[in-house]
Coordinates of C-alpha atoms in Angstrom, one line a residue:
V1 CA 0.0 0.0 0.0
G2 CA 2.8 2.4 0.9
D3 CA 4.6 1.7 -2.4
T4 CA 1.4 2.4 -4.3
V5 CA 0.8 5.7 -2.6
V6 CA 4.4 6.9 -3.2
S7 CA 4.4 5.7 -6.8
L8 CA 1.0 7.3 -7.5
W9 CA 2.2 10.7 -6.1
L10 CA 5.4 10.6 -8.2
T11 CA 3.9 9.5 -11.5
T12 CA 0.9 11.9 -11.3
H13 CA 3.2 14.9 -10.9
A14 CA 5.9 13.9 -13.4
D15 CA 4.5 15.5 -16.5
R16 CA 4.1 18.9 -14.8
V17 CA 7.3 19.1 -12.5
G18 CA 9.6 17.3 -15.0
R19 CA 10.1 13.7 -15.9
R20 CA 13.9 13.9 -15.4
R21 CA 13.5 15.3 -11.9
V22 CA 11.1 12.6 -10.9
L23 CA 13.5 9.9 -12.2
V24 CA 16.3 11.5 -10.3
L25 CA 14.2 11.7 -7.2
G26 CA 13.1 8.1 -7.4
S27 CA 16.8 7.0 -7.8
A28 CA 17.8 9.1 -4.8
L29 CA 15.1 7.4 -2.8
M30 CA 16.6 4.0 -3.8
V31 CA 20.0 5.2 -2.4
V32 CA 18.5 6.3 0.9
A33 CA 16.5 3.0 1.3
G34 CA 19.6 0.9 0.5
A35 CA 21.7 2.8 3.0
V36 CA 19.0 2.5 5.7
F37 CA 18.6 -1.2 5.1
A38 CA 22.4 -1.7 5.4
A39 CA 22.7 0.4 8.5
T40 CA 19.9 -0.6 10.9
D41 CA 17.8 -3.6 11.9
L42 CA 15.0 -1.6 13.6
L43 CA 11.8 -2.8 11.9
P44 CA 9.7 0.4 12.0
I45 CA 12.6 2.3 10.3
L46 CA 13.0 -0.5 7.7
I47 CA 9.3 -0.4 6.9
V48 CA 9.4 3.4 6.3
A49 CA 12.6 3.1 4.2
G50 CA 11.0 0.2 2.2
V51 CA 7.9 2.3 1.4
V52 CA 9.6 5.6 0.6
G53 CA 12.6 3.9 -1.1
V54 CA 10.4 2.0 -3.6
I55 CA 11.8 -1.4 -2.7
S56 CA 9.6 -3.9 -4.3
P57 CA 8.1 -6.5 -2.0
T58 CA 7.4 -8.8 -4.9
G59 CA 10.3 -8.4 -7.3
N60 CA 8.1 -6.6 -9.8
E61 CA 8.4 -3.0 -10.9
V62 CA 7.4 -0.4 -8.3
G63 CA 8.0 3.3 -8.1
P64 CA 7.8 6.0 -10.9
F65 CA 10.3 4.4 -13.3
L66 CA 8.1 2.3 -15.5
A67 CA 5.4 4.9 -16.0
V68 CA 7.8 7.9 -16.5
E69 CA 10.0 5.9 -18.9
Q70 CA 7.1 4.9 -21.0
A71 CA 6.0 8.5 -21.3
A72 CA 9.5 9.6 -22.1
L73 CA 10.0 7.0 -24.8
T74 CA 6.6 7.9 -26.4
Q75 CA 7.8 11.6 -26.5
I76 CA 10.9 10.8 -28.5
V77 CA 9.9 8.1 -30.9
P78 CA 7.5 8.3 -33.9
D79 CA 4.1 6.8 -33.4
R80 CA 4.8 4.0 -35.9
R81 CA 7.9 2.9 -33.9
R82 CA 6.3 3.2 -30.4
T83 CA 5.1 -0.4 -30.1
A84 CA 8.3 -1.9 -31.4
T85 CA 10.2 0.3 -28.9
F86 CA 8.1 -0.9 -26.0
A87 CA 8.7 -4.5 -27.1
W88 CA 12.4 -4.1 -26.9
Y89 CA 12.0 -2.1 -23.7
N90 CA 10.2 -5.0 -22.1
L91 CA 12.7 -7.5 -23.3
V92 CA 15.5 -5.6 -21.8
G93 CA 13.5 -5.3 -18.6
Y94 CA 13.0 -9.1 -18.4
V95 CA 16.7 -9.7 -18.9
A96 CA 17.8 -7.1 -16.4
T97 CA 15.4 -8.5 -13.8
A98 CA 16.7 -12.0 -14.3
T99 CA 20.3 -10.8 -14.2
G100 CA 19.8 -8.8 -11.0
A101 CA 18.3 -11.8 -9.3
L102 CA 21.1 -14.0 -10.4
I103 CA 23.8 -11.6 -9.3
A104 CA 22.1 -11.0 -5.9
G105 CA 21.9 -14.8 -5.3
L106 CA 25.5 -15.5 -6.3
L107 CA 26.8 -12.6 -4.3
S108 CA 25.0 -13.7 -1.2
Q109 CA 26.2 -17.3 -1.6
V110 CA 29.8 -16.4 -2.3
L111 CA 29.9 -14.2 0.9
I112 CA 28.3 -16.8 3.0
D113 CA 30.6 -19.6 1.7
G114 CA 33.5 -17.2 2.4
G115 CA 32.6 -17.1 6.1
A116 CA 30.3 -14.0 6.3
A117 CA 27.2 -14.1 8.4
P118 CA 24.0 -14.4 6.4
L119 CA 22.8 -11.0 7.6
D120 CA 26.0 -9.3 6.4
A121 CA 25.8 -11.1 3.1
Y122 CA 22.3 -9.8 2.5
R123 CA 23.4 -6.3 3.6
A124 CA 25.9 -6.4 0.8
V125 CA 22.9 -6.9 -1.6
V126 CA 21.1 -3.8 -0.4
V127 CA 24.3 -1.8 -0.6
G128 CA 24.4 -2.9 -4.2
Y129 CA 20.8 -1.7 -4.6
A130 CA 21.9 1.7 -3.3
L131 CA 24.9 1.8 -5.7
V132 CA 22.5 1.0 -8.6
G133 CA 20.4 3.9 -7.4
I134 CA 23.4 6.3 -7.7
V135 CA 24.1 5.1 -11.2
M136 CA 20.5 5.6 -12.2
A137 CA 20.4 9.1 -10.7
V138 CA 23.5 10.1 -12.7
V139 CA 22.1 8.6 -16.0
A140 CA 18.7 10.2 -15.4
W141 CA 20.3 13.6 -14.9
Q142 CA 22.0 13.3 -18.3
L143 CA 18.7 12.7 -20.2
R144 CA 17.9 15.3 -22.8
P145 CA 15.0 17.9 -22.4
A146 CA 13.4 16.1 -25.4
I147 CA 11.8 13.6 -22.9
E148 CA 9.8 16.4 -21.3
V149 CA 6.3 17.5 -22.3
P150 CA 6.8 20.4 -24.8
T151 CA 6.0 23.8 -23.4
T152 CA 3.5 24.4 -26.2
A153 CA 1.6 21.2 -25.2
L154 CA 1.5 22.3 -21.6
A155 CA 0.2 25.7 -22.6
A156 CA -2.4 24.2 -24.9
S157 CA -3.5 21.7 -22.2
T158 CA -3.8 24.5 -19.6
V159 CA -6.2 26.4 -22.0
A160 CA -8.2 23.2 -22.8
D161 CA -8.4 22.2 -19.1
E162 CA -10.3 25.3 -18.2
G163 CA -13.4 23.9 -16.4
V164 CA -11.8 20.5 -16.2
R165 CA -10.5 19.7 -12.7
R166 CA -7.4 17.5 -12.7
R167 CA -7.4 14.5 -10.5
L168 CA -4.4 12.1 -10.2
G169 CA -2.7 14.2 -12.8
L170 CA -5.4 13.5 -15.4
G171 CA -7.6 16.1 -17.1
R172 CA -9.3 15.4 -20.5
S173 CA -7.9 11.9 -20.6
R174 CA -9.4 10.9 -17.3
G175 CA -12.4 9.1 -18.6
V176 CA -10.6 6.8 -21.0
V177 CA -7.8 6.1 -18.4
L178 CA -10.3 5.2 -15.7
R179 CA -12.2 2.8 -18.0
L180 CA -8.9 1.2 -19.1
S181 CA -7.8 1.0 -15.5
A182 CA -11.0 -0.8 -14.5
L183 CA -10.5 -3.4 -17.2
F184 CA -6.8 -3.8 -16.5
S185 CA -7.5 -4.4 -12.8
V186 CA -9.8 -7.3 -13.8
D187 CA -7.1 -8.8 -15.9
A188 CA -4.5 -8.4 -13.1
F189 CA -7.0 -9.8 -10.6
A190 CA -7.4 -12.9 -12.8
G191 CA -3.7 -13.3 -13.2
G192 CA -3.3 -13.1 -9.5
F193 CA -5.0 -16.4 -9.1
I194 CA -2.1 -18.2 -10.7
P195 CA 1.2 -16.4 -10.0
Q196 CA 4.2 -18.4 -10.9
S197 CA 4.9 -19.3 -7.3
L198 CA 1.5 -21.0 -6.9
M199 CA 1.7 -22.5 -10.3
A200 CA 5.0 -24.1 -9.4
F201 CA 3.4 -25.4 -6.2
W202 CA 0.6 -26.9 -8.2
F203 CA 3.1 -28.7 -10.5
H204 CA 4.9 -30.0 -7.5
E205 CA 1.7 -31.3 -5.8
R206 CA 0.1 -32.6 -9.0
F207 CA 3.1 -34.3 -10.6
G208 CA 5.8 -34.4 -7.9
V209 CA 8.1 -32.1 -9.9
E210 CA 11.4 -31.4 -8.1
P211 CA 12.6 -27.8 -7.6
A212 CA 15.4 -28.0 -10.1
V213 CA 13.0 -29.1 -12.8
L214 CA 10.5 -26.4 -11.8
G215 CA 13.2 -23.9 -12.2
A216 CA 14.0 -25.1 -15.7
I217 CA 10.3 -25.1 -16.7
F218 CA 9.7 -21.5 -15.6
F219 CA 13.0 -20.3 -16.9
G220 CA 12.0 -21.6 -20.3
A221 CA 8.5 -20.2 -19.9
N222 CA 9.8 -16.7 -19.1
L223 CA 12.3 -16.8 -21.9
L224 CA 9.5 -17.6 -24.4
A225 CA 7.4 -14.8 -22.9
A226 CA 10.2 -12.3 -23.3
V227 CA 11.0 -13.2 -26.9
S228 CA 7.4 -13.4 -27.9
A229 CA 6.9 -9.7 -26.9
L230 CA 9.0 -8.8 -30.0
S231 CA 6.4 -10.4 -32.2
A232 CA 3.7 -8.1 -30.9
A233 CA 4.9 -5.0 -32.8
R234 CA 4.8 -6.7 -36.2
I235 CA 1.3 -8.2 -35.5
A236 CA 0.0 -4.8 -34.2
A237 CA 1.3 -3.1 -37.4
R238 CA -0.9 -5.5 -39.4
I239 CA -4.1 -5.8 -37.4
G240 CA -4.0 -3.0 -34.8
L241 CA -3.1 -2.6 -31.1
I242 CA -6.5 -3.6 -29.6
E243 CA -6.8 -6.6 -32.0
T244 CA -3.3 -7.8 -31.1
M245 CA -4.1 -7.4 -27.3
V246 CA -7.3 -9.4 -27.6
F247 CA -6.6 -12.0 -30.4
T248 CA -3.3 -13.2 -28.8
H249 CA -4.6 -13.1 -25.3
L250 CA -7.7 -15.1 -25.9
P251 CA -6.0 -18.3 -27.1
S252 CA -3.4 -18.0 -24.3
N253 CA -6.3 -18.0 -21.8
V254 CA -7.9 -21.0 -23.4
L255 CA -4.6 -22.8 -23.0
L256 CA -4.5 -21.7 -19.4
L257 CA -7.8 -23.4 -18.8
L258 CA -6.4 -26.6 -20.3
V259 CA -3.3 -26.9 -18.1
P260 CA -5.0 -28.6 -15.1
L261 CA -6.9 -30.9 -17.5
M262 CA -3.7 -32.5 -18.9
P263 CA -3.2 -36.0 -17.6
T264 CA 0.6 -36.1 -17.7
L265 CA 3.5 -33.8 -16.9
P266 CA 4.8 -33.5 -20.5
L267 CA 1.4 -32.5 -21.8
A268 CA 0.9 -30.0 -19.0
V269 CA 4.3 -28.5 -19.5
A270 CA 3.8 -28.3 -23.3
V271 CA 0.5 -26.5 -22.9
L272 CA 2.0 -24.1 -20.4
L273 CA 5.0 -23.3 -22.6
L274 CA 2.6 -22.8 -25.6
R275 CA 0.6 -20.5 -23.4
F276 CA 3.7 -18.4 -22.5
T277 CA 4.5 -17.9 -26.2
L278 CA 1.3 -15.9 -26.5
S279 CA 0.5 -14.5 -23.0
Q280 CA 2.9 -11.5 -23.0
M281 CA 2.2 -10.2 -26.5
D282 CA -0.4 -7.9 -25.0
V283 CA 2.2 -6.2 -22.7
P284 CA 4.0 -3.9 -25.1
T285 CA 0.8 -3.3 -27.1
R286 CA -1.1 -2.4 -23.9
Q287 CA 1.5 0.1 -22.9
S288 CA 1.7 1.5 -26.4
Y289 CA -2.0 1.9 -26.6
V290 CA -2.3 3.7 -23.3
M291 CA 0.4 6.2 -24.3
A292 CA -1.3 6.7 -27.7
V293 CA -4.8 7.6 -26.6
V294 CA -3.9 10.2 -23.9
D295 CA -2.7 13.7 -24.1
P296 CA 1.1 14.2 -24.0
D297 CA 1.0 16.0 -20.7
E298 CA -0.9 13.2 -19.1
R299 CA 1.1 10.2 -20.2
S300 CA 3.1 9.6 -17.0
A301 CA 0.0 9.9 -14.9
A302 CA -1.9 7.6 -17.2
A303 CA 0.8 4.9 -17.1
G304 CA 1.0 5.3 -13.3
V305 CA -2.7 5.1 -12.7
T306 CA -3.2 2.0 -15.0
G307 CA -0.2 0.4 -13.5
I308 CA -1.3 0.8 -10.0
A309 CA -4.8 -0.5 -10.9
R310 CA -3.1 -3.7 -12.1
T311 CA -1.0 -3.9 -8.9
V312 CA -4.1 -3.5 -6.7
G313 CA -6.0 -6.0 -8.7
A314 CA -3.2 -8.6 -8.6
S315 CA -2.7 -8.2 -4.8
V316 CA -6.2 -9.6 -3.8
S317 CA -6.6 -12.9 -5.6
P318 CA -3.6 -14.9 -4.3
S319 CA -5.1 -15.0 -0.9
I320 CA -8.1 -16.8 -2.4
S321 CA -6.2 -19.1 -4.8
S322 CA -3.6 -20.2 -2.2
V323 CA -6.4 -21.7 -0.1
L324 CA -7.9 -23.5 -3.1
I325 CA -4.6 -24.8 -4.5
A326 CA -3.7 -26.3 -1.1
N327 CA -6.8 -28.6 -1.4
A328 CA -6.2 -31.3 -4.0
S329 CA -9.9 -31.5 -4.9
L330 CA -10.0 -27.7 -5.6
A331 CA -6.5 -27.2 -7.0
A332 CA -7.7 -26.7 -10.6
I333 CA -10.2 -24.0 -9.7
P334 CA -7.7 -21.1 -9.7
F335 CA -6.8 -22.0 -13.3
F336 CA -10.4 -21.9 -14.4
L337 CA -11.1 -18.6 -12.5
A338 CA -8.0 -17.0 -14.0
G339 CA -8.7 -18.2 -17.6
G340 CA -12.5 -17.4 -17.4
L341 CA -12.0 -13.9 -16.0
K342 CA -9.2 -13.1 -18.5
I343 CA -11.5 -14.2 -21.4
A344 CA -14.2 -11.9 -20.1
Y345 CA -11.6 -9.0 -19.9
D346 CA -10.6 -9.6 -23.5
L347 CA -14.2 -9.5 -24.7
L348 CA -15.0 -6.4 -22.8
L349 CA -11.8 -4.6 -24.0
Y350 CA -12.6 -5.4 -27.6
R351 CA -16.2 -4.3 -27.2
D352 CA -15.4 -1.0 -25.6
F353 CA -12.2 0.1 -27.4
R354 CA -12.1 -1.4 -30.9
S355 CA -13.3 1.9 -32.4
H356 CA -10.9 4.0 -30.2
R357 CA -7.9 3.9 -32.4
A358 CA -4.3 5.0 -31.8
P359 CA -3.2 7.9 -34.0
E360 CA -1.1 5.8 -36.4
E361 CA -4.1 3.5 -37.0
R362 CA -6.6 6.3 -37.9

């Protein structure tokens, strides 16, 4: 909750106060949080530092970076290149996340094997987090003014906003962003029924899969998901952003429904991997679409609000599915709930937004 509040405040002010400033501020907060985590073991102080310092409790993106970076990229690339840029942006993000996790694990293990106490080894990791924050702050400060909302766009929006009260950094785009946020929260709520941790638990309980094999399965699945994102731009250029989001997501959700119905491990893994080749194609297209249909001075806020809607949606359902998956007779229900709700999301999205085109598609 604390991360959500801080992220929302930063992203909804970025377009007005300056995207570069917000990125530098977010990086500085990382440095402070890493230093505090390395220096104290007082729980109340650690909680405050974790919230203010945008330390992710889940390993997923938190803070202002994703939203502001999406808005900045949209500002400096042509409309026809936006989706392809977001596809590569997500691929780099997947690789960086995996690399960071690998380095953190190896560093901790090397220090512990060398005689360091586990607590000191983990402190070295958060010191590394602070050092990365310093590097990010330096890089963010070097960004060109081209990433900012043009002065002419800000002046035009100020005139157009007369009589329109801004909330959450949104003015004229508020209606479409809130509608998208509601739909995205449904999709994220559905996805929260089968996070990879619970899916791995299900494979272990259903087929007795060992941890090493589980690691290989989900490494391959995430690799397929990352690479498949690159295909999204080409498909979107042919059939459109909304169509790509829906027509690639629907079959992946049908495959999700089929996973618990497979009688053997090889079949279940094959269906899962096939599902992952399609399931992430909607990510760069979704990000691109949100940036395309809002005003330039509301892009950071739009990305922040829709992103937080997804975070809130995904935070609720695991508490339900964990109870179901722990019961052998009910373990397949989270797959059916996730797949069914995601299919409903796809149909609603297509119904409500198929006529609301991005500029390059009009």
